[in-house]
């Protein structure tokens, strides 16, 4: 395990997070919504980040681009992008990188577009900020080009339209076009890019991300609560729970042999395909997520975990440990658990 | 009601429901356009069974629900409850409807009165419908709270003091107060987290088994639909384009749109990537319906005939109706083109 001490990752890193902490103030001191998180994102991969509402996915994305909403703050750690620590940059320097080398497709396309501005003006605005040397006609030409790249038909007409005149799917494509327009994006962060869309449109948008990654060698961080979406698109997956990564693995390993009890629980709750299981009970995860303002001393999954051992699991927060090639897990008992699960299956059959 | 009767009798049938909305009226130079939000919808739900209604946003699913509940008056068509026609103008008929058909909403946050405690929210239907004596309400409410798996102390709380899953349980409990025969569930779990979702699904299944409830289950999650339903109806732009027993449907849908829906809905299995999928283009607009088949602007199988005449629902198998000129040829998703895939092994 030579990688111990290095941020969990796979190949050549484009982005490295080391102990990143996002905190919000509260009447009783402050609390972490992203808790000393370390992660390395490999150049040219699609990294899926999954987890339930409130687990810190969006705050993680926002801290990378320096957009944590006040009074929240990124208080600790380093975020190395191509070797430069983003946390230490001035707001101006950070703004220069954001929208240029790193772009974000935010969670709510409707609230992120300006309802009073035409699509064309919103797109070229990005260029005005990042490419002041371009002429008006060059900006317009680039806007048309990028709209076609993301599959927007009748791009010329769309430039003159307002956001409310577009369908949800086209609005989301406009957001992606806006992220790509400078033409220098190395890292694209998409926060729930398809949650508000119908499945046939979702399939088109996911296909677009896959194309950008494979044809343009873009690195994509895809944030979602939907395990099926990561199964369809990601190369590696980080599972988050209550501000922490609890498991990080290549996608096949994660779905074939999940190690963390939370990951297993999530996968087991999904309905099985095929009529045989129809109307049978789905597996459940008992209880609810702990209050982040008063996190438990030990494992954050303690109150819901079927394998929790008092005295061990609630004594200290387990570390995210390397367990095999490219696999990491945050659980005191991961070594024993495959055996526990096998015994349970044996007893049931 | 005996078990045998409850499986054969139909609890609800709708016949040729039509509802047009007017758009853009009033402005000078802008003529009123009438759009067919629901355009000739018919189906039957046997007692104690679940029918799923699926399709993209704006296709008319929720309007259909409102028409059934007479929250909106249909322009044409009829709703029958246990064989008897519902008359939207008669108080007695509406009362009968409200006591037999209830609704559970997608957003448990918005659907509960914020300034009332749970006890009061759940007590209301007993008062409105004079189901029991005032002195018995408290006991009935306690029974309801227990039947949806919550502890009694929840009754003294306000909706904002509950989790999303608890709120949805209260929404279900409120629907159950009148002991309905049918509950319309409009995306009942899509606002909930995965780990809570399965708890609510299990609750709905248990209630169906113990009370013989029928469900009209509106959902875009085909995995859940397969798990929950006895039959499936697919809507596209105001019309039902396919309806079938669930097992038949999932074994091989016959309408190209159904096939695309099934192929587009992502499976939580990284080994099943790049299945045939992805329709091109967006859902057409109700304002500007294409001639002939409404799906032809996106249909990978469209032929000349599809622009000329609109296909009608025709039987292709037992309980299986399809509205497609090529429905006979369609055997599942095999004829649809494949989409690019991302290799799960990397690169
Ligand atoms: N302004 C705020 N003040 C205090 N806490 C906040 C604030 N904004 C967010 N949080 C908390 O930060 C945590 C992480 O939020 P975040 O938006 O990152 O979650 P998420 O994983 O993206 O959830 P979702 O799936 O709902 O988008 C949550 O527990 C949330 O309650
Ligand atoms: S550390 Fe203990 S409580 Fe936490 S996930 Fe592992 S077994 Fe469960
Ligand atoms: S009728 Fe034609 S256009 Fe419509 S679904 Fe069938 S093949 Fe496609
Ligand atoms: Mg979020």
XYZ file of C-alpha atoms and ligand atoms in Angstrom:
744
model
C 0.000 0.000 0.000
C 2.508 2.545 -1.140
C -0.154 5.186 -1.710
C -0.950 5.654 1.957
C -0.719 9.335 2.782
C -1.521 10.334 -0.787
C -4.993 11.570 -1.712
C -7.093 8.623 -2.846
C -7.127 8.381 -6.608
C -6.087 6.332 -9.612
C -3.868 7.617 -12.446
C -2.333 10.984 -13.258
C -4.196 13.563 -11.170
C -5.659 16.733 -12.633
C -7.245 17.765 -9.345
C -6.170 16.866 -5.833
C -8.124 17.665 -2.706
C -6.210 17.347 0.570
C -8.183 17.616 3.779
C -10.724 20.060 2.385
C -13.119 21.349 5.003
C -16.246 23.432 4.406
C -17.821 24.835 7.568
C -20.915 26.797 8.469
C -21.238 28.855 11.645
C -23.890 27.917 14.190
C -24.957 29.183 17.623
C -22.821 26.426 19.180
C -19.623 27.019 17.245
C -19.321 25.889 13.644
C -19.872 22.568 11.923
C -18.378 20.849 8.889
C -20.559 19.943 5.902
C -17.525 18.684 4.000
C -15.194 17.121 6.518
C -11.438 16.946 5.830
C -12.056 15.395 2.448
C -9.187 14.070 0.349
C -9.595 12.909 -3.207
C -7.615 12.795 -6.389
C -9.355 13.119 -9.751
C -7.630 11.427 -12.669
C -7.113 13.221 -15.967
C -9.724 12.167 -18.517
C -12.021 10.224 -16.210
C -15.683 10.563 -15.310
C -15.799 10.504 -11.539
C -19.279 9.949 -10.147
C -20.077 11.420 -6.733
C -23.197 9.895 -5.157
C -24.954 10.388 -1.862
C -28.235 11.440 -0.313
C -29.583 14.928 -0.012
C -27.522 17.062 2.344
C -24.428 14.856 2.366
C -22.282 17.682 0.980
C -22.042 16.947 -2.731
C -22.867 20.480 -3.866
C -20.693 22.064 -1.180
C -17.795 19.927 -2.372
C -18.347 21.151 -5.938
C -18.681 24.739 -4.778
C -15.551 24.640 -2.675
C -13.518 23.524 -5.708
C -14.547 26.616 -7.637
C -14.613 28.960 -4.647
C -18.364 29.456 -4.624
C -19.318 28.257 -1.136
C -22.287 30.461 -0.180
C -21.639 32.681 2.859
C -21.697 32.321 5.792
C -20.177 28.986 4.762
C -16.432 28.898 4.116
C -13.728 26.555 2.902
C -11.575 26.729 6.012
C -8.882 24.160 5.546
C -6.971 21.944 3.216
C -5.571 22.350 -0.257
C -7.199 22.059 -3.673
C -4.461 21.497 -6.231
C -5.481 22.004 -9.851
C -2.615 21.236 -12.194
C -0.345 21.906 -9.260
C -1.826 25.311 -8.284
C -3.552 25.565 -4.883
C -6.957 27.103 -5.629
C -7.611 27.842 -1.952
C -4.680 30.274 -1.902
C -5.614 32.170 -5.058
C -7.024 35.682 -4.884
C -10.717 35.981 -5.815
C -9.638 37.529 -9.128
C -7.284 34.710 -10.011
C -9.910 32.167 -9.055
C -12.502 33.869 -11.253
C -10.103 33.631 -14.166
C -9.868 29.859 -13.814
C -13.570 29.387 -13.179
C -15.508 29.234 -16.429
C -12.265 28.768 -18.324
C -10.171 25.757 -17.276
C -12.706 24.605 -14.683
C -16.389 24.927 -15.463
C -19.475 24.116 -13.456
C -22.909 23.074 -14.641
C -24.986 24.025 -11.600
C -27.820 22.086 -9.970
C -30.683 24.405 -11.016
C -30.415 25.562 -14.637
C -33.460 27.802 -14.321
C -32.148 29.851 -11.418
C -28.643 30.009 -12.880
C -29.730 31.585 -16.152
C -30.693 35.235 -16.129
C -34.396 35.309 -17.108
C -34.162 38.828 -18.579
C -31.247 38.195 -20.943
C -31.307 36.494 -24.313
C -29.431 33.200 -24.556
C -26.940 34.717 -26.992
C -26.057 37.561 -24.615
C -25.571 35.176 -21.709
C -23.244 32.982 -23.733
C -21.147 35.799 -25.156
C -20.977 37.457 -21.725
C -18.729 34.593 -20.603
C -16.425 35.276 -23.549
C -16.404 39.000 -22.864
C -15.094 38.252 -19.387
C -12.557 35.596 -20.316
C -11.608 36.493 -23.907
C -11.705 40.312 -24.087
C -9.580 40.223 -27.234
C -12.353 38.569 -29.260
C -14.516 40.712 -31.513
C -18.300 40.742 -31.391
C -18.629 38.599 -34.486
C -16.001 36.158 -33.250
C -17.934 35.793 -30.010
C -21.147 35.130 -31.881
C -19.445 32.590 -34.134
C -18.006 30.816 -31.112
C -21.430 30.756 -29.416
C -22.954 29.114 -32.494
C -20.126 26.621 -32.670
C -20.415 25.536 -29.051
C -24.212 25.296 -29.252
C -23.867 22.917 -32.147
C -21.240 20.962 -30.237
C -23.714 20.297 -27.427
C -26.462 19.355 -29.872
C -28.697 22.431 -29.864
C -30.652 22.574 -33.117
C -31.518 25.882 -34.782
C -28.709 27.531 -32.817
C -29.054 30.820 -34.704
C -32.682 31.215 -33.615
C -31.950 30.140 -30.055
C -29.484 32.980 -29.582
C -32.377 35.460 -29.663
C -34.592 33.526 -27.238
C -35.093 33.948 -23.496
C -34.598 31.094 -21.022
C -38.328 30.583 -20.367
C -38.893 29.954 -24.064
C -36.726 26.839 -23.969
C -37.537 23.330 -22.805
C -35.720 21.913 -19.794
C -33.485 19.782 -21.971
C -32.370 22.675 -24.160
C -31.855 24.879 -21.112
C -29.528 22.273 -19.691
C -27.643 22.141 -22.991
C -27.295 25.916 -22.875
C -25.774 25.599 -19.391
C -23.305 23.070 -20.743
C -22.552 25.268 -23.752
C -21.865 28.139 -21.352
C -19.452 25.929 -19.424
C -17.586 24.973 -22.598
C -17.607 28.245 -24.491
C -14.080 29.368 -23.683
C -12.821 26.197 -25.282
C -10.196 25.516 -22.632
C -12.136 23.415 -20.134
C -10.070 20.674 -18.568
C -12.380 19.912 -15.680
C -16.162 19.965 -15.951
C -18.166 19.697 -12.736
C -21.832 18.836 -13.274
C -24.119 18.999 -10.231
C -27.239 16.842 -10.746
C -27.320 17.805 -14.436
C -30.235 15.539 -15.309
C -32.336 15.392 -12.148
C -35.017 17.722 -13.503
C -35.189 16.073 -16.940
C -37.277 13.319 -18.472
C -35.531 10.003 -19.024
C -35.260 10.254 -22.795
C -33.699 13.718 -22.455
C -31.535 12.551 -19.553
C -30.127 9.826 -21.801
C -29.179 12.458 -24.394
C -27.459 14.705 -21.851
C -25.521 11.836 -20.271
C -24.459 10.767 -23.738
C -23.118 14.288 -24.257
C -20.970 14.079 -21.126
C -19.629 10.718 -22.235
C -18.783 12.209 -25.634
C -17.014 15.216 -24.124
C -14.946 12.927 -21.962
C -14.030 10.444 -24.672
C -13.593 12.821 -27.623
C -12.265 15.934 -25.905
C -10.384 14.144 -23.119
C -12.248 16.266 -20.624
C -12.275 15.293 -16.959
C -15.808 15.186 -15.599
C -17.048 15.155 -12.011
C -20.657 14.043 -12.178
C -22.643 14.644 -9.004
C -25.894 12.753 -8.590
C -28.096 10.986 -6.057
C -28.998 8.393 -8.691
C -26.960 5.196 -8.615
C -28.239 4.222 -12.050
C -26.784 7.399 -13.554
C -23.304 6.666 -12.200
C -23.611 3.032 -13.242
C -24.241 4.206 -16.795
C -21.530 6.852 -17.035
C -18.783 6.879 -14.408
C -15.387 5.198 -14.440
C -14.903 5.647 -10.712
C -17.375 6.430 -7.970
C -17.071 8.268 -4.670
C -19.901 7.524 -2.233
C -20.500 10.338 0.257
C -22.269 10.150 3.586
C -22.686 13.042 6.040
C -19.801 15.130 4.699
C -17.307 12.278 4.200
C -16.340 9.936 1.387
C -17.128 6.472 2.735
C -16.134 4.463 -0.328
C -14.175 5.125 -3.502
C -13.855 2.479 -6.203
C -13.869 1.752 -9.928
C -17.487 1.487 -11.003
C -17.511 -2.251 -11.681
C -15.943 -3.049 -8.312
C -18.384 -0.823 -6.500
C -21.457 -2.450 -8.022
C -20.034 -6.007 -8.000
C -18.658 -5.972 -4.481
C -19.519 -2.904 -2.419
C -17.471 -2.838 0.774
C -19.034 -0.142 2.919
C -22.281 -1.100 4.696
C -23.875 2.143 3.469
C -23.005 1.424 -0.175
C -24.348 -2.090 0.213
C -27.505 -0.774 1.806
C -28.061 1.697 -1.025
C -27.599 -0.926 -3.719
C -29.887 -3.374 -1.937
C -32.762 -0.881 -1.747
C -33.052 -0.713 -5.543
C -35.860 -2.732 -7.113
C -34.701 -5.800 -9.056
C -35.553 -6.098 -12.714
C -37.812 -8.963 -13.690
C -41.332 -9.916 -12.698
C -40.209 -12.485 -10.126
C -39.517 -9.835 -7.504
C -42.643 -7.840 -8.265
C -44.517 -6.490 -5.216
C -42.001 -7.974 -2.789
C -40.562 -5.808 -0.040
C -37.533 -3.728 -0.946
C -34.588 -3.666 1.417
C -34.482 -0.544 3.579
C -31.893 1.398 5.525
C -33.361 2.094 8.941
C -33.196 5.492 10.620
C -32.012 8.803 9.261
C -28.852 10.770 8.518
C -27.240 12.316 11.624
C -27.461 16.042 12.239
C -24.266 17.531 10.816
C -24.317 20.254 13.471
C -23.848 17.538 16.098
C -21.980 14.733 14.352
C -21.410 11.514 16.302
C -17.914 10.937 17.701
C -17.334 7.726 15.781
C -18.563 6.387 12.482
C -21.289 8.608 11.033
C -23.246 5.599 9.853
C -23.244 4.041 13.335
C -26.936 4.603 14.141
C -28.075 2.930 10.896
C -25.464 0.275 10.321
C -26.481 -3.374 10.689
C -22.863 -4.241 11.545
C -22.223 -1.509 14.107
C -20.187 -2.622 17.136
C -20.428 -0.429 20.208
C -17.036 0.356 21.688
C -15.328 0.153 18.307
C -17.458 1.862 15.703
C -18.644 4.707 17.923
C -15.238 5.324 19.487
C -13.492 7.051 16.590
C -14.239 8.157 13.049
C -12.786 5.462 10.790
C -10.171 6.640 8.261
C -10.583 6.292 4.502
C -8.194 3.374 4.037
C -6.755 1.863 0.872
C -7.966 -1.743 0.737
C -6.975 -2.917 -2.741
C -5.880 -1.501 -6.046
C -7.785 1.775 -6.473
C -10.228 0.885 -3.706
C -10.757 2.865 -0.526
C -13.234 2.434 2.295
C -14.041 4.193 5.565
C -15.162 1.452 7.953
C -13.568 -0.100 11.046
C -14.865 -3.526 10.153
C -14.410 -3.788 6.389
C -12.004 -6.721 6.737
C -14.552 -8.893 8.526
C -17.620 -7.780 6.609
C -17.486 -9.865 3.436
C -17.481 -12.841 5.776
C -20.406 -11.435 7.766
C -22.403 -10.939 4.572
C -21.581 -14.398 3.254
C -22.655 -15.939 6.562
C -25.938 -14.028 6.444
C -26.646 -15.248 2.908
C -25.743 -18.798 3.946
C -28.070 -18.658 6.936
C -30.960 -17.319 4.863
C -30.825 -19.942 2.106
C -65.985 -6.938 0.210
C -64.711 -10.480 -0.265
C -61.298 -11.230 -1.685
C -62.781 -12.774 -4.820
C -65.018 -9.789 -5.503
C -62.199 -7.359 -4.985
C -60.059 -8.868 -7.703
C -62.721 -9.078 -10.377
C -64.702 -5.854 -9.917
C -63.400 -2.662 -11.437
C -62.959 0.207 -9.070
C -62.458 2.893 -11.689
C -62.944 3.239 -15.392
C -62.510 6.306 -17.528
C -63.825 6.513 -21.028
C -62.676 8.898 -23.744
C -61.622 11.696 -21.381
C -60.839 14.963 -23.159
C -59.617 18.197 -21.677
C -58.407 21.176 -23.721
C -56.700 24.196 -22.249
C -56.816 27.658 -23.759
C -53.521 29.453 -24.158
C -52.548 32.964 -25.094
C -56.031 34.440 -25.065
C -56.683 38.113 -24.446
C -53.580 39.668 -25.952
C -54.145 41.669 -29.111
C -52.900 39.880 -32.181
C -52.655 36.625 -30.261
C -55.518 34.277 -31.013
C -56.525 31.811 -28.328
C -55.055 28.422 -29.048
C -56.629 25.316 -27.625
C -54.245 22.573 -26.639
C -55.402 19.011 -25.989
C -53.781 18.222 -22.625
C -55.774 15.001 -22.372
C -57.177 13.742 -25.622
C -59.350 10.647 -25.572
C -57.982 8.681 -22.626
C -59.665 5.418 -21.594
C -58.650 2.761 -19.090
C -59.954 0.514 -16.337
C -58.448 -0.283 -12.936
C -59.639 -3.505 -11.289
C -60.094 -3.322 -7.511
C -57.015 -4.116 -5.466
C -54.604 -3.679 -8.391
C -52.074 -1.062 -9.461
C -52.071 0.643 -12.814
C -49.033 2.734 -13.631
C -49.337 5.799 -15.816
C -45.986 6.718 -17.351
C -44.736 9.302 -19.817
C -42.758 12.537 -19.999
C -43.570 15.714 -18.125
C -46.414 17.588 -19.724
C -47.880 14.519 -21.417
C -51.108 14.741 -19.407
C -50.607 12.363 -16.476
C -51.424 14.819 -13.717
C -54.285 16.368 -15.704
C -55.771 12.895 -16.022
C -55.606 12.575 -12.229
C -57.343 15.933 -11.785
C -60.088 14.934 -14.205
C -60.712 11.719 -12.290
C -60.985 13.666 -9.040
C -63.227 16.258 -10.760
C -60.802 18.978 -9.689
C -61.109 19.890 -13.347
C -64.155 19.243 -15.458
C -63.550 17.154 -18.561
C -64.717 18.651 -21.858
C -65.900 15.209 -22.824
C -65.857 11.656 -21.585
C -66.885 9.958 -18.384
C -65.490 8.661 -15.143
C -67.107 5.624 -13.531
C -66.588 4.623 -9.948
C -67.471 1.000 -9.225
C -69.528 1.040 -12.379
C -71.525 4.139 -11.488
C -70.993 7.354 -13.383
C -69.483 10.290 -11.486
C -71.478 13.440 -11.998
C -69.309 16.503 -11.399
C -72.362 18.691 -10.836
C -74.002 16.628 -8.094
C -72.933 17.027 -4.468
C -73.892 13.479 -3.590
C -71.864 12.098 -6.469
C -68.843 14.214 -5.590
C -69.099 13.100 -1.977
C -69.092 9.488 -3.041
C -66.024 10.217 -5.175
C -64.104 11.876 -2.332
C -64.829 8.963 -0.013
C -63.593 6.431 -2.532
C -60.745 8.089 -4.363
C -57.906 9.859 -2.569
C -54.605 11.304 -3.656
C -50.999 11.219 -2.445
C -48.820 13.991 -3.827
C -45.208 14.167 -4.964
C -44.219 16.940 -2.612
C -44.951 15.974 0.981
C -43.736 19.442 2.038
C -46.321 21.373 0.095
C -49.253 19.035 0.549
C -49.712 19.394 4.332
C -51.191 22.498 5.972
C -48.154 24.074 7.663
C -49.862 25.617 10.716
C -51.784 22.501 11.755
C -50.412 19.750 13.953
C -50.415 16.248 12.497
C -53.324 15.254 14.789
C -55.466 18.037 13.361
C -54.446 17.321 9.769
C -55.463 13.702 10.137
C -58.627 14.488 12.111
C -60.031 16.705 9.373
C -61.286 14.041 6.950
C -63.167 12.334 9.799
C -65.006 15.600 10.490
C -65.585 16.594 6.879
C -67.039 13.241 5.927
C -68.678 12.631 9.333
C -67.045 9.231 9.445
C -67.248 8.813 13.203
C -68.384 10.576 16.369
C -66.271 13.493 17.542
C -65.239 11.506 20.606
C -63.798 8.718 18.466
C -61.629 10.870 16.235
C -58.570 10.810 18.482
C -58.537 7.024 18.549
C -59.012 6.815 14.779
C -56.151 9.274 14.211
C -53.889 7.255 16.496
C -54.778 4.154 14.507
C -53.884 5.882 11.248
C -50.534 7.077 12.569
C -49.714 3.571 13.656
C -50.810 2.059 10.342
C -48.229 4.105 8.453
C -45.471 3.025 10.807
C -45.015 6.172 12.897
C -44.976 6.528 16.661
C -47.873 8.269 18.399
C -45.865 11.346 19.502
C -45.680 12.435 15.852
C -49.295 13.555 16.228
C -48.322 16.580 18.303
C -45.797 17.866 15.765
C -46.076 20.346 12.931
C -45.197 19.301 9.363
C -41.918 21.246 9.401
C -40.819 19.211 12.413
C -40.950 15.998 10.392
C -38.497 14.475 7.941
C -39.453 14.117 4.271
C -40.193 10.427 4.724
C -42.338 11.066 7.812
C -44.273 13.756 5.962
C -44.997 11.422 3.092
C -46.260 8.844 5.607
C -48.626 11.484 6.990
C -49.759 12.282 3.430
C -50.564 8.594 2.961
C -52.309 8.378 6.353
C -54.509 11.341 5.433
C -55.497 9.618 2.194
C -56.406 6.458 4.117
C -58.717 8.173 6.628
C -61.820 7.746 4.474
C -60.907 4.128 3.682
C -60.814 4.728 -0.068
C -60.938 2.030 -2.715
C -58.441 3.830 -4.949
C -55.468 6.044 -4.160
C -53.901 8.116 -6.915
C -50.180 8.386 -6.177
C -48.564 11.165 -8.221
C -44.798 10.560 -8.079
C -45.108 9.592 -4.398
C -41.428 8.886 -3.776
C -39.524 10.958 -6.297
C -38.865 13.758 -3.781
C -37.464 11.292 -1.245
C -33.951 10.005 -0.738
C -33.124 6.505 -1.914
C -32.863 5.068 1.579
C -36.290 6.473 2.537
C -37.894 5.651 -0.807
C -37.906 1.907 -0.246
C -39.605 2.359 3.148
C -42.506 4.211 1.515
C -42.721 1.701 -1.344
C -42.988 -1.119 1.199
C -45.682 0.780 3.085
C -47.735 1.230 -0.100
C -47.381 -2.475 -0.892
C -48.403 -3.486 2.645
C -51.452 -1.229 2.609
C -52.539 -2.670 -0.704
C -52.209 -6.200 0.634
C -54.002 -5.510 3.918
C -56.754 -3.184 2.671
C -57.265 -4.295 -0.904
C -56.428 -0.806 -2.166
C -56.148 -0.037 -5.848
C -53.500 2.438 -6.992
C -53.157 4.688 -9.973
C -49.396 5.062 -9.785
C -47.997 8.011 -11.714
C -44.244 7.708 -12.020
C -41.324 8.250 -14.330
C -39.236 5.584 -12.583
C -39.720 2.469 -14.673
C -37.796 0.297 -12.223
C -40.335 1.153 -9.548
C -43.223 0.807 -11.960
C -42.128 -2.723 -12.800
C -41.890 -3.510 -9.109
C -45.259 -2.025 -8.100
C -47.694 -2.428 -10.974
C -50.109 -4.935 -12.409
C -50.648 -2.974 -15.582
C -48.996 -0.090 -17.406
C -50.348 2.716 -19.595
C -47.928 4.923 -21.531
C -48.994 8.467 -22.415
C -47.550 10.718 -25.081
C -48.881 14.220 -25.786
C -52.303 13.655 -24.291
C -52.933 10.165 -25.599
C -52.359 6.659 -24.367
C -50.083 5.009 -26.918
C -49.736 1.605 -25.258
C -51.334 -0.300 -22.423
C -50.556 -3.823 -21.250
C -50.188 -6.107 -18.257
C -46.919 -5.109 -16.556
C -45.178 -8.415 -17.231
C -46.070 -8.252 -20.931
C -44.981 -4.638 -21.164
C -41.589 -5.133 -19.538
C -40.935 -8.300 -21.525
C -41.369 -6.380 -24.786
C -43.131 -3.071 -25.311
C -44.613 -2.699 -28.782
C -44.773 1.068 -29.206
C -41.507 2.729 -30.305
C -41.977 5.393 -27.631
C -42.422 2.809 -24.881
C -39.347 1.013 -26.138
C -37.378 4.256 -26.043
C -38.568 5.059 -22.526
C -37.503 1.657 -21.332
C -34.165 1.845 -23.107
C -33.487 5.385 -21.840
C -34.185 4.716 -18.198
C -30.805 3.990 -16.698
C -30.231 0.636 -15.030
C -28.096 0.498 -11.898
C -25.804 -1.990 -13.588
C -22.528 -0.812 -15.134
C -22.335 -3.997 -17.220
C -25.457 -2.981 -19.105
C -24.233 0.173 -20.751
C -24.909 1.470 -24.216
C -28.156 -0.397 -24.624
C -30.212 0.861 -27.525
C -31.621 4.201 -26.495
C -31.701 7.916 -26.852
C -34.438 9.412 -28.876
C -33.311 12.420 -30.847
C -35.037 15.716 -30.322
C -37.469 17.042 -27.780
C -41.080 16.249 -27.077
C -43.242 18.051 -29.670
C -45.409 20.932 -28.559
C -49.110 20.514 -27.846
C -49.656 23.866 -29.557
C -48.210 22.618 -32.803
C -49.060 18.949 -33.006
C -47.568 17.111 -35.965
C -49.974 15.616 -38.467
C -50.655 11.914 -38.193
C -48.830 10.189 -35.358
C -47.870 12.626 -32.590
C -44.652 10.761 -31.986
C -43.406 10.808 -35.548
C -41.066 13.818 -35.056
C -38.936 11.661 -32.751
C -39.765 8.174 -33.929
C -36.858 6.195 -35.376
C -39.321 3.960 -37.242
C -41.526 6.610 -38.836
C -42.676 5.950 -42.401
C -44.680 8.077 -44.849
C -47.984 6.739 -43.575
C -47.215 8.053 -40.073
C -47.580 11.652 -41.282
C -50.864 10.925 -43.026
C -53.059 9.239 -40.456
C -53.073 9.001 -36.695
C -52.809 5.439 -35.410
C -55.504 4.224 -32.999
C -55.170 1.787 -30.102
C -55.499 -1.742 -31.446
C -55.093 -5.069 -29.665
C -51.843 -6.921 -30.333
C -52.124 -9.496 -27.558
C -54.002 -10.373 -24.374
C -54.899 -7.074 -22.671
C -52.290 -5.383 -24.829
C -53.212 -2.336 -26.946
C -50.856 -0.310 -29.118
C -51.377 2.843 -31.195
C -48.724 2.532 -33.899
C -48.882 1.803 -37.612
C -45.931 -0.495 -37.164
C -47.022 -2.038 -33.862
C -47.317 -5.442 -35.477
C -43.684 -5.435 -36.567
C -42.287 -4.010 -33.337
C -40.907 -6.726 -31.153
C -39.363 -4.899 -28.230
C -36.492 -2.471 -28.515
C -34.509 -4.470 -31.044
C -35.214 -2.106 -33.924
C -33.899 1.029 -32.220
C -30.412 2.356 -32.939
C -27.654 2.058 -30.347
C -26.073 5.047 -28.607
C -22.419 5.645 -27.777
C -21.270 4.043 -24.562
C -18.780 4.835 -21.898
C -16.620 1.842 -21.165
C -16.918 0.994 -17.456
C -13.407 -0.422 -17.468
C -12.006 3.038 -18.213
C -10.547 4.914 -21.172
N -26.574 28.326 4.362
C -26.412 27.197 5.053
N -26.342 27.213 6.404
C -26.168 26.088 7.097
N -26.043 24.867 6.539
C -26.101 24.785 5.205
C -26.286 25.929 4.384
N -26.304 25.523 3.084
C -26.149 24.190 3.106
N -26.022 23.742 4.366
C -25.840 22.361 4.778
O -24.717 21.792 4.143
C -24.910 20.396 3.961
C -24.463 19.990 2.587
O -25.302 20.597 1.618
P -25.171 20.282 0.077
O -25.983 21.297 -0.649
O -23.747 20.154 -0.297
O -25.857 18.859 -0.036
P -26.053 17.961 -1.336
O -25.349 16.675 -1.069
O -25.678 18.691 -2.547
O -27.631 17.687 -1.285
P -28.717 17.606 -2.490
O -28.659 16.184 -2.955
O -30.003 17.884 -1.753
O -28.377 18.607 -3.517
C -26.383 20.127 4.235
O -26.511 19.422 5.451
C -26.995 21.496 4.335
O -28.056 21.483 5.278
S -17.425 1.518 11.131
Fe -18.916 0.208 12.129
S -20.801 1.409 12.107
Fe -19.423 2.338 10.635
S -19.936 1.409 8.711
Fe -18.265 0.189 9.566
S -19.296 -1.444 10.689
Fe -20.825 0.123 10.300
S -47.151 5.295 -36.041
Fe -45.250 5.643 -37.113
S -44.349 7.446 -36.175
Fe -45.964 6.715 -34.828
S -44.928 5.410 -33.399
Fe -45.614 4.084 -35.015
S -43.922 3.985 -36.461
Fe -43.533 5.698 -35.130
Mg -26.755 19.362 -4.222
